[in-house]
PDB file of C-alpha atoms in Angstrom:
ATOM      1  CA  UNK A1165     214.117  95.435  27.361  1.00  0.00           C
ATOM      2  CA  UNK A1166     213.380  96.252  23.990  1.00  0.00           C
ATOM      3  CA  UNK A1167     216.487  95.466  21.790  1.00  0.00           C
ATOM      4  CA  UNK A1168     216.853  98.808  19.856  1.00  0.00           C
ATOM      5  CA  UNK A1169     216.827 100.503  23.424  1.00  0.00           C
ATOM      6  CA  UNK A1170     220.311 101.702  23.977  1.00  0.00           C
ATOM      7  CA  UNK A1171     221.699 102.850  27.331  1.00  0.00           C
ATOM      8  CA  UNK A1172     224.330 105.681  27.017  1.00  0.00           C
ATOM      9  CA  UNK A1173     226.848 105.669  29.542  1.00  0.00           C
ATOM     10  CA  UNK A1174     227.331 109.415  29.566  1.00  0.00           C
ATOM     11  CA  UNK A1175     224.404 111.883  28.559  1.00  0.00           C
ATOM     12  CA  UNK A1176     223.668 112.936  25.017  1.00  0.00           C
ATOM     13  CA  UNK A1177     225.107 115.925  24.268  1.00  0.00           C
ATOM     14  CA  UNK A1178     221.989 118.580  23.657  1.00  0.00           C
ATOM     15  CA  UNK A1179     222.156 120.396  20.471  1.00  0.00           C
ATOM     16  CA  UNK A1180     224.055 123.554  21.600  1.00  0.00           C
ATOM     17  CA  UNK A1181     221.990 126.770  20.389  1.00  0.00           C
ATOM     18  CA  UNK A1182     223.869 128.144  17.452  1.00  0.00           C
ATOM     19  CA  UNK A1183     226.645 130.943  18.076  1.00  0.00           C
ATOM     20  CA  UNK A1184     225.093 134.182  17.113  1.00  0.00           C
ATOM     21  CA  UNK A1185     227.283 136.522  14.977  1.00  0.00           C
ATOM     22  CA  UNK A1186     226.718 140.067  13.697  1.00  0.00           C
ATOM     23  CA  UNK A1187     226.603 139.939  10.255  1.00  0.00           C
ATOM     24  CA  UNK A1188     227.838 143.386   9.924  1.00  0.00           C
ATOM     25  CA  UNK A1189     230.838 142.842  11.141  1.00  0.00           C
ATOM     26  CA  UNK A1190     231.317 139.132   9.979  1.00  0.00           C
ATOM     27  CA  UNK A1191     230.606 140.145   6.117  1.00  0.00           C
ATOM     28  CA  UNK A1192     232.145 143.752   6.777  1.00  0.00           C
ATOM     29  CA  UNK A1193     228.715 145.662   5.459  1.00  0.00           C
ATOM     30  CA  UNK A1194     229.419 149.327   6.602  1.00  0.00           C
ATOM     31  CA  UNK A1195     226.036 150.954   5.657  1.00  0.00           C
ATOM     32  CA  UNK A1196     222.533 150.019   5.663  1.00  0.00           C
ATOM     33  CA  UNK A1197     220.619 151.099   2.781  1.00  0.00           C
ATOM     34  CA  UNK A1198     217.109 152.065   3.920  1.00  0.00           C
ATOM     35  CA  UNK A1199     216.190 151.452   0.556  1.00  0.00           C
ATOM     36  CA  UNK A1200     217.034 147.537   0.144  1.00  0.00           C
ATOM     37  CA  UNK A1201     213.767 146.634   2.021  1.00  0.00           C
ATOM     38  CA  UNK A1202     214.479 142.911   1.197  1.00  0.00           C
ATOM     39  CA  UNK A1203     217.574 142.950   3.583  1.00  0.00           C
ATOM     40  CA  UNK A1204     215.547 144.883   6.113  1.00  0.00           C
ATOM     41  CA  UNK A1205     212.964 142.533   6.368  1.00  0.00           C
ATOM     42  CA  UNK A1206     215.173 140.146   7.731  1.00  0.00           C
ATOM     43  CA  UNK A1207     215.038 142.131  10.831  1.00  0.00           C
ATOM     44  CA  UNK A1208     211.226 142.536  11.276  1.00  0.00           C
ATOM     45  CA  UNK A1209     208.527 139.888  12.284  1.00  0.00           C
ATOM     46  CA  UNK A1210     205.604 138.848  11.208  1.00  0.00           C
ATOM     47  CA  UNK A1211     203.994 142.356  12.465  1.00  0.00           C
ATOM     48  CA  UNK A1212     206.370 144.426  10.938  1.00  0.00           C
ATOM     49  CA  UNK A1213     208.255 145.089  14.233  1.00  0.00           C
ATOM     50  CA  UNK A1214     211.848 145.448  14.753  1.00  0.00           C
ATOM     51  CA  UNK A1215     213.589 142.084  16.254  1.00  0.00           C
ATOM     52  CA  UNK A1216     215.522 142.724  19.438  1.00  0.00           C
ATOM     53  CA  UNK A1217     219.270 142.500  19.590  1.00  0.00           C
ATOM     54  CA  UNK A1218     218.809 138.891  21.140  1.00  0.00           C
ATOM     55  CA  UNK A1219     217.254 137.651  18.400  1.00  0.00           C
ATOM     56  CA  UNK A1220     218.875 139.473  15.397  1.00  0.00           C
ATOM     57  CA  UNK A1221     222.382 139.183  16.618  1.00  0.00           C
ATOM     58  CA  UNK A1222     223.724 142.322  15.976  1.00  0.00           C
ATOM     59  CA  UNK A1223     226.093 144.179  17.818  1.00  0.00           C
ATOM     60  CA  UNK A1224     224.656 147.477  19.457  1.00  0.00           C
ATOM     61  CA  UNK A1225     226.282 149.704  16.842  1.00  0.00           C
ATOM     62  CA  UNK A1226     224.884 147.942  13.677  1.00  0.00           C
ATOM     63  CA  UNK A1227     221.578 147.250  15.794  1.00  0.00           C
ATOM     64  CA  UNK A1228     220.971 151.046  15.603  1.00  0.00           C
ATOM     65  CA  UNK A1229     222.071 151.636  12.060  1.00  0.00           C
ATOM     66  CA  UNK A1230     219.396 148.654  11.250  1.00  0.00           C
ATOM     67  CA  UNK A1231     216.928 150.606  13.139  1.00  0.00           C
ATOM     68  CA  UNK A1232     217.290 154.140  11.815  1.00  0.00           C
ATOM     69  CA  UNK A1233     217.232 152.520   8.438  1.00  0.00           C
ATOM     70  CA  UNK A1234     213.923 150.719   9.258  1.00  0.00           C
ATOM     71  CA  UNK A1235     212.294 154.149  10.674  1.00  0.00           C
ATOM     72  CA  UNK A1236     213.283 155.797   7.527  1.00  0.00           C
ATOM     73  CA  UNK A1237     211.874 152.785   5.335  1.00  0.00           C
ATOM     74  CA  UNK A1238     208.617 153.319   7.283  1.00  0.00           C
ATOM     75  CA  UNK A1239     208.615 157.057   7.009  1.00  0.00           C
ATOM     76  CA  UNK A1240     208.645 156.606   2.984  1.00  0.00           C
ATOM     77  CA  UNK A1241     206.200 154.028   3.188  1.00  0.00           C
ATOM     78  CA  UNK A1242     208.574 151.338   1.822  1.00  0.00           C
ATOM     79  CA  UNK A1243     207.987 149.180   5.078  1.00  0.00           C
ATOM     80  CA  UNK A1244     204.499 149.308   6.877  1.00  0.00           C
ATOM     81  CA  UNK A1245     204.443 150.260  10.508  1.00  0.00           C
ATOM     82  CA  UNK A1246     202.235 147.510  11.630  1.00  0.00           C
ATOM     83  CA  UNK A1247     200.810 144.676   9.445  1.00  0.00           C
ATOM     84  CA  UNK A1248     199.620 140.932   9.724  1.00  0.00           C
ATOM     85  CA  UNK A1249     201.560 138.694   7.755  1.00  0.00           C
ATOM     86  CA  UNK A1250     204.694 140.636   6.195  1.00  0.00           C
ATOM     87  CA  UNK A1251     206.525 137.449   5.110  1.00  0.00           C
TER      88      UNK A1251
ATOM     89  CA  UNK B 980     229.861 170.335   0.026  1.00  0.00           C
ATOM     90  CA  UNK B 981     228.258 167.635   1.566  1.00  0.00           C
ATOM     91  CA  UNK B 982     226.417 164.272   0.258  1.00  0.00           C
ATOM     92  CA  UNK B 983     222.633 164.083   0.351  1.00  0.00           C
ATOM     93  CA  UNK B 984     220.267 161.846  -1.065  1.00  0.00           C
ATOM     94  CA  UNK B 985     216.667 163.022  -1.601  1.00  0.00           C
ATOM     95  CA  UNK B 986     213.588 160.742  -1.963  1.00  0.00           C
ATOM     96  CA  UNK B 987     210.740 161.726  -3.435  1.00  0.00           C
ATOM     97  CA  UNK B 988     207.108 160.369  -3.492  1.00  0.00           C
ATOM     98  CA  UNK B 989     204.815 161.994  -5.988  1.00  0.00           C
ATOM     99  CA  UNK B 990     200.942 161.541  -6.498  1.00  0.00           C
ATOM    100  CA  UNK B 991     200.322 158.787  -8.790  1.00  0.00           C
ATOM    101  CA  UNK B 992     198.022 160.818 -11.319  1.00  0.00           C
ATOM    102  CA  UNK B 993     200.989 162.563 -12.362  1.00  0.00           C
ATOM    103  CA  UNK B 994     201.458 161.865 -16.127  1.00  0.00           C
ATOM    104  CA  UNK B 995     204.961 160.642 -17.531  1.00  0.00           C
ATOM    105  CA  UNK B 996     205.966 164.009 -19.069  1.00  0.00           C
ATOM    106  CA  UNK B 997     204.749 165.632 -15.666  1.00  0.00           C
ATOM    107  CA  UNK B 998     206.798 163.352 -13.711  1.00  0.00           C
ATOM    108  CA  UNK B 999     209.866 164.343 -16.357  1.00  0.00           C
ATOM    109  CA  UNK B1000     209.761 168.107 -15.933  1.00  0.00           C
ATOM    110  CA  UNK B1001     209.344 167.657 -11.932  1.00  0.00           C
ATOM    111  CA  UNK B1002     212.501 165.718 -12.252  1.00  0.00           C
ATOM    112  CA  UNK B1003     213.985 168.393 -14.265  1.00  0.00           C
ATOM    113  CA  UNK B1004     212.806 171.151 -12.145  1.00  0.00           C
ATOM    114  CA  UNK B1005     214.576 169.957  -8.997  1.00  0.00           C
ATOM    115  CA  UNK B1006     217.451 168.829 -10.866  1.00  0.00           C
ATOM    116  CA  UNK B1007     218.025 172.088 -12.270  1.00  0.00           C
ATOM    117  CA  UNK B1008     217.198 173.728  -8.933  1.00  0.00           C
ATOM    118  CA  UNK B1009     220.068 171.987  -7.400  1.00  0.00           C
ATOM    119  CA  UNK B1010     222.825 172.623 -10.040  1.00  0.00           C
ATOM    120  CA  UNK B1011     221.696 176.329  -9.788  1.00  0.00           C
ATOM    121  CA  UNK B1012     222.751 176.784  -6.311  1.00  0.00           C
ATOM    122  CA  UNK B1013     226.068 175.321  -6.918  1.00  0.00           C
ATOM    123  CA  UNK B1014     225.362 171.762  -6.770  1.00  0.00           C
ATOM    124  CA  UNK B1015     226.059 168.697  -8.773  1.00  0.00           C
ATOM    125  CA  UNK B1016     223.748 165.555  -9.577  1.00  0.00           C
ATOM    126  CA  UNK B1017     225.539 162.509  -8.899  1.00  0.00           C
ATOM    127  CA  UNK B1018     222.358 159.934  -9.608  1.00  0.00           C
ATOM    128  CA  UNK B1019     218.982 160.257 -10.247  1.00  0.00           C
ATOM    129  CA  UNK B1020     217.074 157.301 -10.441  1.00  0.00           C
ATOM    130  CA  UNK B1021     213.393 156.783 -10.975  1.00  0.00           C
ATOM    131  CA  UNK B1022     211.601 154.166  -9.776  1.00  0.00           C
ATOM    132  CA  UNK B1023     208.214 154.785 -10.894  1.00  0.00           C
ATOM    133  CA  UNK B1024     204.858 153.837  -9.925  1.00  0.00           C
ATOM    134  CA  UNK B1025     205.198 151.769  -6.636  1.00  0.00           C
ATOM    135  CA  UNK B1026     202.438 150.574  -4.371  1.00  0.00           C
ATOM    136  CA  UNK B1027     202.906 152.218  -0.893  1.00  0.00           C
ATOM    137  CA  UNK B1028     202.973 150.033   2.286  1.00  0.00           C
ATOM    138  CA  UNK B1029     200.073 152.097   3.829  1.00  0.00           C
ATOM    139  CA  UNK B1030     197.868 154.697   2.179  1.00  0.00           C
ATOM    140  CA  UNK B1031     199.445 158.583   2.375  1.00  0.00           C
ATOM    141  CA  UNK B1032     196.413 160.517   2.200  1.00  0.00           C
ATOM    142  CA  UNK B1033     193.990 158.125   0.538  1.00  0.00           C
ATOM    143  CA  UNK B1034     196.083 157.159  -2.065  1.00  0.00           C
ATOM    144  CA  UNK B1035     197.753 153.454  -2.052  1.00  0.00           C
ATOM    145  CA  UNK B1036     200.226 154.267  -4.798  1.00  0.00           C
ATOM    146  CA  UNK B1037     203.011 156.788  -5.714  1.00  0.00           C
ATOM    147  CA  UNK B1038     205.778 157.529  -8.153  1.00  0.00           C
ATOM    148  CA  UNK B1039     208.913 157.378  -6.474  1.00  0.00           C
ATOM    149  CA  UNK B1040     212.337 158.975  -7.234  1.00  0.00           C
ATOM    150  CA  UNK B1041     215.642 158.951  -5.516  1.00  0.00           C
ATOM    151  CA  UNK B1042     218.316 161.517  -6.188  1.00  0.00           C
ATOM    152  CA  UNK B1043     221.963 161.672  -4.913  1.00  0.00           C
ATOM    153  CA  UNK B1044     223.914 165.009  -5.356  1.00  0.00           C
ATOM    154  CA  UNK B1045     226.243 167.131  -3.430  1.00  0.00           C
ATOM    155  CA  UNK B1046     225.531 170.642  -2.006  1.00  0.00           C
ATOM    156  CA  UNK B1047     226.593 172.790   0.560  1.00  0.00           C
ATOM    157  CA  UNK B1048     224.497 172.649   3.884  1.00  0.00           C
ATOM    158  CA  UNK B1049     222.464 176.125   3.465  1.00  0.00           C
ATOM    159  CA  UNK B1050     220.874 174.701   0.075  1.00  0.00           C
ATOM    160  CA  UNK B1051     218.820 172.368   2.045  1.00  0.00           C
ATOM    161  CA  UNK B1052     216.656 174.634   3.473  1.00  0.00           C
ATOM    162  CA  UNK B1053     215.737 176.261  -0.175  1.00  0.00           C
ATOM    163  CA  UNK B1054     215.017 172.758  -1.148  1.00  0.00           C
ATOM    164  CA  UNK B1055     212.756 171.946   1.561  1.00  0.00           C
ATOM    165  CA  UNK B1056     210.923 174.973   0.909  1.00  0.00           C
ATOM    166  CA  UNK B1057     210.334 174.272  -2.784  1.00  0.00           C
ATOM    167  CA  UNK B1058     209.379 170.700  -2.168  1.00  0.00           C
ATOM    168  CA  UNK B1059     206.589 171.804   0.582  1.00  0.00           C
ATOM    169  CA  UNK B1060     205.320 174.153  -1.730  1.00  0.00           C
ATOM    170  CA  UNK B1061     204.724 171.733  -4.487  1.00  0.00           C
ATOM    171  CA  UNK B1062     201.836 170.048  -4.242  1.00  0.00           C
ATOM    172  CA  UNK B1063     202.675 167.204  -6.652  1.00  0.00           C
ATOM    173  CA  UNK B1064     204.619 165.847  -3.846  1.00  0.00           C
ATOM    174  CA  UNK B1065     203.614 163.894  -1.483  1.00  0.00           C
ATOM    175  CA  UNK B1066     206.439 163.375   1.020  1.00  0.00           C
ATOM    176  CA  UNK B1067     209.879 163.690   0.555  1.00  0.00           C
ATOM    177  CA  UNK B1068     212.824 162.648   2.481  1.00  0.00           C
ATOM    178  CA  UNK B1069     216.605 164.146   2.600  1.00  0.00           C
ATOM    179  CA  UNK B1070     219.536 161.962   4.329  1.00  0.00           C
ATOM    180  CA  UNK B1071     222.981 163.324   4.616  1.00  0.00           C
ATOM    181  CA  UNK B1072     225.423 160.240   3.129  1.00  0.00           C
ATOM    182  CA  UNK B1073     228.408 159.549   5.146  1.00  0.00           C
ATOM    183  CA  UNK B1074     231.349 158.158   3.557  1.00  0.00           C
ATOM    184  CA  UNK B1075     230.118 154.633   3.604  1.00  0.00           C
ATOM    185  CA  UNK B1076     226.861 155.612   2.215  1.00  0.00           C
ATOM    186  CA  UNK B1077     228.598 157.181  -0.881  1.00  0.00           C
ATOM    187  CA  UNK B1078     231.088 154.244  -1.564  1.00  0.00           C
ATOM    188  CA  UNK B1079     228.137 151.864  -1.347  1.00  0.00           C
ATOM    189  CA  UNK B1080     225.842 153.753  -3.776  1.00  0.00           C
ATOM    190  CA  UNK B1081     229.007 154.165  -5.964  1.00  0.00           C
ATOM    191  CA  UNK B1082     229.009 150.100  -5.984  1.00  0.00           C
ATOM    192  CA  UNK B1083     225.740 149.718  -6.452  1.00  0.00           C
ATOM    193  CA  UNK B1084     225.650 152.017  -9.371  1.00  0.00           C
ATOM    194  CA  UNK B1085     228.560 150.320 -10.780  1.00  0.00           C
ATOM    195  CA  UNK B1086     226.396 147.071 -10.389  1.00  0.00           C
ATOM    196  CA  UNK B1087     228.997 145.148  -8.893  1.00  0.00           C
ATOM    197  CA  UNK B1088     227.485 142.108  -7.295  1.00  0.00           C
ATOM    198  CA  UNK B1089     227.549 143.982  -3.975  1.00  0.00           C
ATOM    199  CA  UNK B1090     224.049 142.579  -2.732  1.00  0.00           C
ATOM    200  CA  UNK B1091     225.142 139.098  -3.494  1.00  0.00           C
ATOM    201  CA  UNK B1092     227.381 139.586  -0.510  1.00  0.00           C
ATOM    202  CA  UNK B1093     224.380 140.570   1.571  1.00  0.00           C
ATOM    203  CA  UNK B1094     222.100 137.780  -0.137  1.00  0.00           C
ATOM    204  CA  UNK B1095     223.880 134.833   1.581  1.00  0.00           C
ATOM    205  CA  UNK B1096     224.173 136.932   4.881  1.00  0.00           C
TER     206      UNK B1096
END
């Protein structure tokens, strides 16, 4: 047996996925501004599509506000409807 | 008297002074109809995320104002009639939005709180 191969009695605890939190509740942000595209880009993937709640970790109330803001930004050509490399 | 925010995209071929008196025209339209202009914020020439009627750049202008509900109809008609305006959007601001704009205007570092979010 190689010297450095250590046998553990108990299984190593796998890295638990990071507990997702709703950033709007945590930081007390009440209004999602459709003009603040840097902030909105965090909720879009590369193709410019909206991230679902399970990935963005938002609560339902704020996910709707974010989606409204993104749709407004798309309407005013601040965000593209579809693109290939957004980031 | 509700709070509204109007964002307008003008055609990029607009010269500086045309852009100025277009702003003045709409601001006067607001103040004529018993509205008050809270904050006018011209962004100037910006490239669009996708071409709007064959143009890839536009002149943005954001204005925050308070007016009574019936005024929006007049504003919409005026905007649709003006062919310098490529696209416009009027949004109603709730109390959080008004507070957000006030904080943003006063330049206190509200965004920094979001940056690390």
